[in-house]
Short mmCIF file of C-alpha atoms in Angstrom, two decimals:
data_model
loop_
_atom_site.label_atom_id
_atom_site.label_comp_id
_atom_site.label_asym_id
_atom_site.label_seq_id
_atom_site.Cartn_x
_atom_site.Cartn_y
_atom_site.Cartn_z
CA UNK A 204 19.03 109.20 247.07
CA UNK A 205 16.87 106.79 244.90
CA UNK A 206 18.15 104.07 243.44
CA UNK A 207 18.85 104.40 239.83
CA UNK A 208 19.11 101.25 237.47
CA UNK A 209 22.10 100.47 234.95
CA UNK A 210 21.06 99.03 231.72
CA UNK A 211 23.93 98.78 229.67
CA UNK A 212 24.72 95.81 227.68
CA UNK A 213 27.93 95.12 225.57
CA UNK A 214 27.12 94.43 222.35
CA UNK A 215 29.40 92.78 219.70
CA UNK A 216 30.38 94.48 216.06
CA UNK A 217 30.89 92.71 213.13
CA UNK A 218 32.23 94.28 209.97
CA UNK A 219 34.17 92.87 207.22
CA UNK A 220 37.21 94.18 208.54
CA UNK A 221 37.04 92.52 211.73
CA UNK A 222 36.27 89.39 210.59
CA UNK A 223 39.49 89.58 207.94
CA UNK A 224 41.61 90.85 210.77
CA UNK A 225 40.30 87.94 212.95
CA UNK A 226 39.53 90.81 215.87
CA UNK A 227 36.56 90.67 218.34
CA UNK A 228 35.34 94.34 219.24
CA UNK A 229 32.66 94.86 221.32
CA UNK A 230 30.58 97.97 222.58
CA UNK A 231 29.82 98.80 226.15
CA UNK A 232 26.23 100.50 225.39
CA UNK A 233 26.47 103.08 228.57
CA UNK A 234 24.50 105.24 225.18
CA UNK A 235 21.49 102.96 226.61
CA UNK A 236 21.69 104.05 230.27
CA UNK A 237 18.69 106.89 230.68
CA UNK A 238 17.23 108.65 227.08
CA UNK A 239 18.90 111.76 229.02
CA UNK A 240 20.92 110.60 232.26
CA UNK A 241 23.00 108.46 229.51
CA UNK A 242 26.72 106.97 229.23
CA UNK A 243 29.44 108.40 231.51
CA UNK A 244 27.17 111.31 232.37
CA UNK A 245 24.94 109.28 235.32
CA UNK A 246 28.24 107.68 236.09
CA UNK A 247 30.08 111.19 236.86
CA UNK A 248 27.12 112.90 238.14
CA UNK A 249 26.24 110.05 240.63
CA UNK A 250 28.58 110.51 243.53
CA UNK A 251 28.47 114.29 243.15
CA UNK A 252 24.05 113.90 243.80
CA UNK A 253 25.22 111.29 246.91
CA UNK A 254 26.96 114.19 247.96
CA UNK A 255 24.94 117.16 247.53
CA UNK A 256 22.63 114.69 249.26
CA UNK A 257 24.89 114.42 251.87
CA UNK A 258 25.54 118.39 252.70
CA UNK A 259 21.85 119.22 252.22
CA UNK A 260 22.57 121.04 249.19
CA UNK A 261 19.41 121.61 247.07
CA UNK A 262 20.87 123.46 243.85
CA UNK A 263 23.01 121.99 241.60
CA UNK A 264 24.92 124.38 239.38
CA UNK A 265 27.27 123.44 236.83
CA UNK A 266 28.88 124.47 233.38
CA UNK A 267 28.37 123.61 229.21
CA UNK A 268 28.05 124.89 226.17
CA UNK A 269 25.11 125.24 224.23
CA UNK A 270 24.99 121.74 223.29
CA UNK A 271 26.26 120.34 226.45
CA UNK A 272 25.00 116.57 227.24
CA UNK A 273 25.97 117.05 230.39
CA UNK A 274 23.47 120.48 230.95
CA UNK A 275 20.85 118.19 229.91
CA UNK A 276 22.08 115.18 232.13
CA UNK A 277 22.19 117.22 235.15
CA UNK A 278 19.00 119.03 233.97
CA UNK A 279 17.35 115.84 234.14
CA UNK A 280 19.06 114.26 237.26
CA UNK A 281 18.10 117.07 239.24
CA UNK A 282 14.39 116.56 238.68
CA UNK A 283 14.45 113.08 239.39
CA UNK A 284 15.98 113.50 242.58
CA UNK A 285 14.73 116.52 243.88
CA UNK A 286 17.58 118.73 243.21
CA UNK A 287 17.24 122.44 241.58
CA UNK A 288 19.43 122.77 238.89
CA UNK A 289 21.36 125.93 237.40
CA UNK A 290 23.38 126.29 234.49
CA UNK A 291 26.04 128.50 233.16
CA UNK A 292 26.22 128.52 229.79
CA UNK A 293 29.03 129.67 227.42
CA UNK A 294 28.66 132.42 224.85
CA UNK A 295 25.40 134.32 223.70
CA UNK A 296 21.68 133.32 224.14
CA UNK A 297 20.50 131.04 222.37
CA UNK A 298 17.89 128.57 222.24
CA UNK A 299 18.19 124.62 220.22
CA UNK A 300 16.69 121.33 220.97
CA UNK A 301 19.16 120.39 224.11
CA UNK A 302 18.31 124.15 225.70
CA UNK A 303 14.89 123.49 225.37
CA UNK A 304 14.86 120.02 226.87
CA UNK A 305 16.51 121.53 229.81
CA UNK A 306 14.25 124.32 230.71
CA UNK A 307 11.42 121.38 230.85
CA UNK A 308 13.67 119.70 233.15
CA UNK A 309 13.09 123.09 235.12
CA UNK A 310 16.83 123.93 234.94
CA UNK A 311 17.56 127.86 234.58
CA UNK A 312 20.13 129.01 232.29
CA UNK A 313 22.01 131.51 232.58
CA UNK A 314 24.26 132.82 229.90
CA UNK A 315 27.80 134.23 229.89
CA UNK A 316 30.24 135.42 228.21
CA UNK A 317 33.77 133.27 227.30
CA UNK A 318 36.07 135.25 229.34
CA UNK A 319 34.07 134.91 232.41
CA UNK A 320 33.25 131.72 231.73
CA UNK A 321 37.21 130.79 231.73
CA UNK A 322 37.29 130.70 235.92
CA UNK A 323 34.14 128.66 236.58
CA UNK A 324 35.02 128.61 240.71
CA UNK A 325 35.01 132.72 240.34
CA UNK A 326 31.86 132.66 238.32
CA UNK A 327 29.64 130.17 240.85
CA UNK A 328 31.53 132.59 243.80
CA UNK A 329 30.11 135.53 241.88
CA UNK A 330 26.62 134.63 241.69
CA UNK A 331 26.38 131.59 244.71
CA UNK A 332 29.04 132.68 247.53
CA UNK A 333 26.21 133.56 249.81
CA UNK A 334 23.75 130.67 248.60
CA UNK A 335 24.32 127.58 251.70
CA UNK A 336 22.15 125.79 249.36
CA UNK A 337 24.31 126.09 245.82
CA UNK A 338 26.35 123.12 244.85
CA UNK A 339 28.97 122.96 242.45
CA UNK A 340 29.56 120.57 239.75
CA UNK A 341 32.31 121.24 237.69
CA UNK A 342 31.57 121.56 233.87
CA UNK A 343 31.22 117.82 232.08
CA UNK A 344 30.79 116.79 236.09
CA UNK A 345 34.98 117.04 236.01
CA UNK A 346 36.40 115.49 239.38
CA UNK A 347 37.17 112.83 241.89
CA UNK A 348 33.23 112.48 242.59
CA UNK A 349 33.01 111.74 238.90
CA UNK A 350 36.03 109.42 238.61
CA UNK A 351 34.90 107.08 241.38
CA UNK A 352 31.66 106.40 239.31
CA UNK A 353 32.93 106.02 235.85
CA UNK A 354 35.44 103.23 237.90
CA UNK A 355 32.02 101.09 238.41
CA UNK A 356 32.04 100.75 235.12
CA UNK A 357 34.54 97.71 235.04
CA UNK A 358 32.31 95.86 238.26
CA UNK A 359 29.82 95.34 234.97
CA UNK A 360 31.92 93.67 232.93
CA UNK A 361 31.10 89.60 233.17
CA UNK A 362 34.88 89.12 230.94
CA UNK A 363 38.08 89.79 230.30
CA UNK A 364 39.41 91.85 227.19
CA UNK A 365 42.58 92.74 225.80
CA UNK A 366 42.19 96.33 224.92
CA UNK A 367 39.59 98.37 226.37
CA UNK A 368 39.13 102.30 224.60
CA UNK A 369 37.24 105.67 225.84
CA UNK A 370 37.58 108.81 224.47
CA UNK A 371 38.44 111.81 226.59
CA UNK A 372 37.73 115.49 227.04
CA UNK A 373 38.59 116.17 230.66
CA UNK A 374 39.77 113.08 231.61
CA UNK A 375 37.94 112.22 234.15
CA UNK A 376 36.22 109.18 232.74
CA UNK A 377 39.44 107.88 231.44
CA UNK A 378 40.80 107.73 234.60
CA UNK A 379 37.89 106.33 236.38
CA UNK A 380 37.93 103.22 233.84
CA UNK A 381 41.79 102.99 235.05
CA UNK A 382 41.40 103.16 238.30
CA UNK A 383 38.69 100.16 238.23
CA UNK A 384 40.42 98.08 235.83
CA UNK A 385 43.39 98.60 238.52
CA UNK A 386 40.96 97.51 241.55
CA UNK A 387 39.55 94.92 239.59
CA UNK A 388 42.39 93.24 238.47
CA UNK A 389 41.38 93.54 235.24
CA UNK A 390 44.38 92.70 232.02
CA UNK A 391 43.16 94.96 229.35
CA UNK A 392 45.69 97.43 228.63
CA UNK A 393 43.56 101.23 228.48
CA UNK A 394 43.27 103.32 225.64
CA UNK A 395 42.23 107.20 225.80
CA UNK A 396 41.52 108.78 222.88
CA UNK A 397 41.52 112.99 223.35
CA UNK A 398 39.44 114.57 221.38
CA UNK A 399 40.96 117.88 221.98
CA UNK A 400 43.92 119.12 219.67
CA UNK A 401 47.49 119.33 221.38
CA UNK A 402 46.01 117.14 224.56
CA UNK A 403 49.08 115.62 226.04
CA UNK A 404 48.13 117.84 228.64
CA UNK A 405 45.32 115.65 229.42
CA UNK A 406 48.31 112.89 230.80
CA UNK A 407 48.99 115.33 234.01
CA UNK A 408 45.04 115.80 234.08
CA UNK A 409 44.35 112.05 234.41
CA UNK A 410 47.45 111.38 236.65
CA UNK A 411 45.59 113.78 239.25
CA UNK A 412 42.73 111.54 239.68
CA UNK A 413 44.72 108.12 239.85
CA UNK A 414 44.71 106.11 242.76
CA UNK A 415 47.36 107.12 245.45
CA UNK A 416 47.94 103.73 246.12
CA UNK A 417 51.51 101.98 246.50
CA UNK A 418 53.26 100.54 243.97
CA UNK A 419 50.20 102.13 241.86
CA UNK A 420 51.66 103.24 238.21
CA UNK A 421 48.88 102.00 235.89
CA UNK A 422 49.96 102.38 232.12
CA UNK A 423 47.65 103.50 229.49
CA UNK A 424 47.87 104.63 226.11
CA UNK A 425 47.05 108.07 224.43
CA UNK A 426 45.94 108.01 221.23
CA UNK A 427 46.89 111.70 220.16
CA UNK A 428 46.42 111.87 215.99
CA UNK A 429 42.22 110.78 216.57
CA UNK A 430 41.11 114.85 217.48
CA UNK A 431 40.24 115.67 213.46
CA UNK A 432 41.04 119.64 214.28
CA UNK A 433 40.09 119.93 217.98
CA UNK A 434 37.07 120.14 220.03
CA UNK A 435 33.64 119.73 218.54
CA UNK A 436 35.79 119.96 214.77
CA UNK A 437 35.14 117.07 211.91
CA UNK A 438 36.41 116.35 208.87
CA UNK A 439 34.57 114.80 206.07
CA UNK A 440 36.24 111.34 206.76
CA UNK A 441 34.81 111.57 210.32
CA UNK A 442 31.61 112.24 209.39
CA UNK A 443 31.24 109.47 206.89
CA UNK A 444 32.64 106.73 208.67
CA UNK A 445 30.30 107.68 211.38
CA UNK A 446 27.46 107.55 208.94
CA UNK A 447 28.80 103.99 207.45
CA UNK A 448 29.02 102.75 211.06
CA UNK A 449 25.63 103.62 212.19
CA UNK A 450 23.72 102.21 209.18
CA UNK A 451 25.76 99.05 209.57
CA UNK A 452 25.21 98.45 212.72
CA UNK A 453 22.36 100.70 214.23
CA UNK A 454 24.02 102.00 216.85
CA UNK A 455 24.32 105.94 216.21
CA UNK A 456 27.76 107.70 217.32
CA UNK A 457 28.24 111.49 217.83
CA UNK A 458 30.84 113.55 216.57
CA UNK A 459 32.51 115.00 219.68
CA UNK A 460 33.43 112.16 221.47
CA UNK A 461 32.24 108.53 220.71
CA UNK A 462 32.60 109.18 216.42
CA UNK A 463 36.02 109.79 216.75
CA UNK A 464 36.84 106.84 219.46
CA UNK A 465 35.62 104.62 216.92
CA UNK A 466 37.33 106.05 213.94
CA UNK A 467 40.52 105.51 216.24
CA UNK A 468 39.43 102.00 216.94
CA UNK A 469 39.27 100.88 213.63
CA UNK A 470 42.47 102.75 211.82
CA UNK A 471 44.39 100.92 214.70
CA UNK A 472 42.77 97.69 213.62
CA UNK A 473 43.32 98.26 210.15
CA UNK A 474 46.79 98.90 210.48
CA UNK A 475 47.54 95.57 212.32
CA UNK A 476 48.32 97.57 215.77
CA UNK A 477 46.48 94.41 217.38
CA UNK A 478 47.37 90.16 216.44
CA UNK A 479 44.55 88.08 215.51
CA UNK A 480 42.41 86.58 218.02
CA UNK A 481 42.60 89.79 220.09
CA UNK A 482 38.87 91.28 222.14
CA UNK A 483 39.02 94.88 222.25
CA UNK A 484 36.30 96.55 224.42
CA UNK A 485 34.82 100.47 223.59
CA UNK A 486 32.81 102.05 225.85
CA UNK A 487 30.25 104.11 223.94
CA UNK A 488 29.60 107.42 226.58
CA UNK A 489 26.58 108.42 224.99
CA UNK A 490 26.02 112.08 224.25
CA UNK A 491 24.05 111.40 221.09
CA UNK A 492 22.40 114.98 221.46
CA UNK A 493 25.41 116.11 220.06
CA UNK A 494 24.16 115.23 216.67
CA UNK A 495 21.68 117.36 216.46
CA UNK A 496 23.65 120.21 216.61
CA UNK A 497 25.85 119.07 213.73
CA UNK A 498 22.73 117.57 211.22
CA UNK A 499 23.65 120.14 208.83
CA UNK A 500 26.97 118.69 208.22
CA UNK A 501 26.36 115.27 207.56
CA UNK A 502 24.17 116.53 204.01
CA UNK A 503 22.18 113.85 204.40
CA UNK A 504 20.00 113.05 201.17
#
């Protein structure tokens, strides 16, 4: 496989509230990665195109919604590298700006319905079992493949933090970041924030993909109160602190994921969770696509 190059700074914040509270945050920009290969999506879909790569696999088929930053990612991915790519996507047919941007990619959709889409292994069987050429990436790019990756993430960083935060839908990211601050030696203590309601499931989900190492029990912290009603759900709060942080700072958030990691961030500030002098490191994952599918909610003037 080609070589593919990381560009992703860390940036510092500053905001009135940090400087009162004396904290240092600062933003791992993975949202600067590709335009469309960007945050932890190149870092979970690398190891799974080494592999297809590897088993001569020339299909990639994987799983998303509508909106899906990862459908794009892998739409993209695959025709950088050579790879065909195939989606499943959940509910009716539809067409929006990410859909569109991966049928130029050359990907082909193919629409389901939400019950079928439930068993994703039974679906890929259903269509793929007798394609030698189909490979399967798990939807979000879910998996060890994907965890080893997102670890690299840590190799990047040039100093230590105290607290480092990622927000979490799978898992799979969150436990990557673990597993290389663990291998790196690295002291920040990990925060995950879900962004799924009732996800203390999530826990036994990243446990899965921890290290099996001995006398390997990494702690980490879930931040469960940060999901503002569940998947892909805001609340007017959310929506206009991310406004107020992106035309601060420049640096867009999306609501699913990196929005609500930040909100988290900076209630735990404001309530004194961390003493003075402390560095707190949040990796932004990208997915900025997302947006677009929620412009009509920020009522922008």
């Amino acid at each position: 496989m080609h070589s593919f190059k990381i560009h992703s700074p860390v940036d510092e914040i500053s905001t009135p509230l940090l400087s009162e509270k004396k904290i240092r945050l600062f933003l791992k920009r993975d949202d600067m990665i590709h335009p469309f290969i960007s945050g932890n999506k190149w870092r979970k879909l690398k190891f799974n195109l080494i592999k297809a790569e590897q088993e001569e696999k020339t299909n990639l088929v994987t799983f998303g919604g509508a909106w899906s930053n990862h459908l794009l990612a892998t739409a993209c991915a695959a025709a950088s590298y050579g790879f065909k790519s195939t989606a499943f996507v959940r509910g009716e047919d539809v067409n929006n700006e990410v859909l569109f941007l991966c049928r130029m990619f050359g990907m082909e959709l193919r629409f389901c319905d939400r019950e079928s889409y439930r068993d994703k292994r039974r679906l890929f069987e259903g269509h793929f079992a007798n394609d030698l050429q189909a490979f399967f990436i798990d939807e979000g790019g879910a998996g060890a493949e994907a965890a080893k990756g997102c670890a690299e993430l840590i190799e990047e960083l040039d100093r230590p933090f105290d607290h480092l935060f990622c927000a979490a839908g799978t898992g799979t990211t969150a436990a990557g970041i673990i597993n290389g601050a663990a291998l790196g030696q690295a002291e920040a203590e990990v925060h995950v924030v879900p962004v799924l309601k009732g996800a203390g499931f999530l826990r036994d989900e990243i446990d899965k993909l921890l290290l099996k190492e001995q006398d390997y029990h990494p702690e980490y912290h879930l931040h469960l109160d940060y999901h503002f009603g569940g998947y892909a759900k805001t609340t007017p709060g959310l929506l206009d602190f991310i406004r107020g942080f992106s035309a601060s700072t420049g640096i867009l958030l999306d609501p699913v994921y990196t929005g609500k990691m930040m909100y988290a961030v900076f209630d735990l500030i404001e309530k004194d969770r961390f003493p003075s002098g402390t560095s707190v490191l949040a990796v932004h994952t990208g997915g900025l696509f997302g947006l677009l599918g929620m412009k009509e909610k920020f009522k922008l003037a």
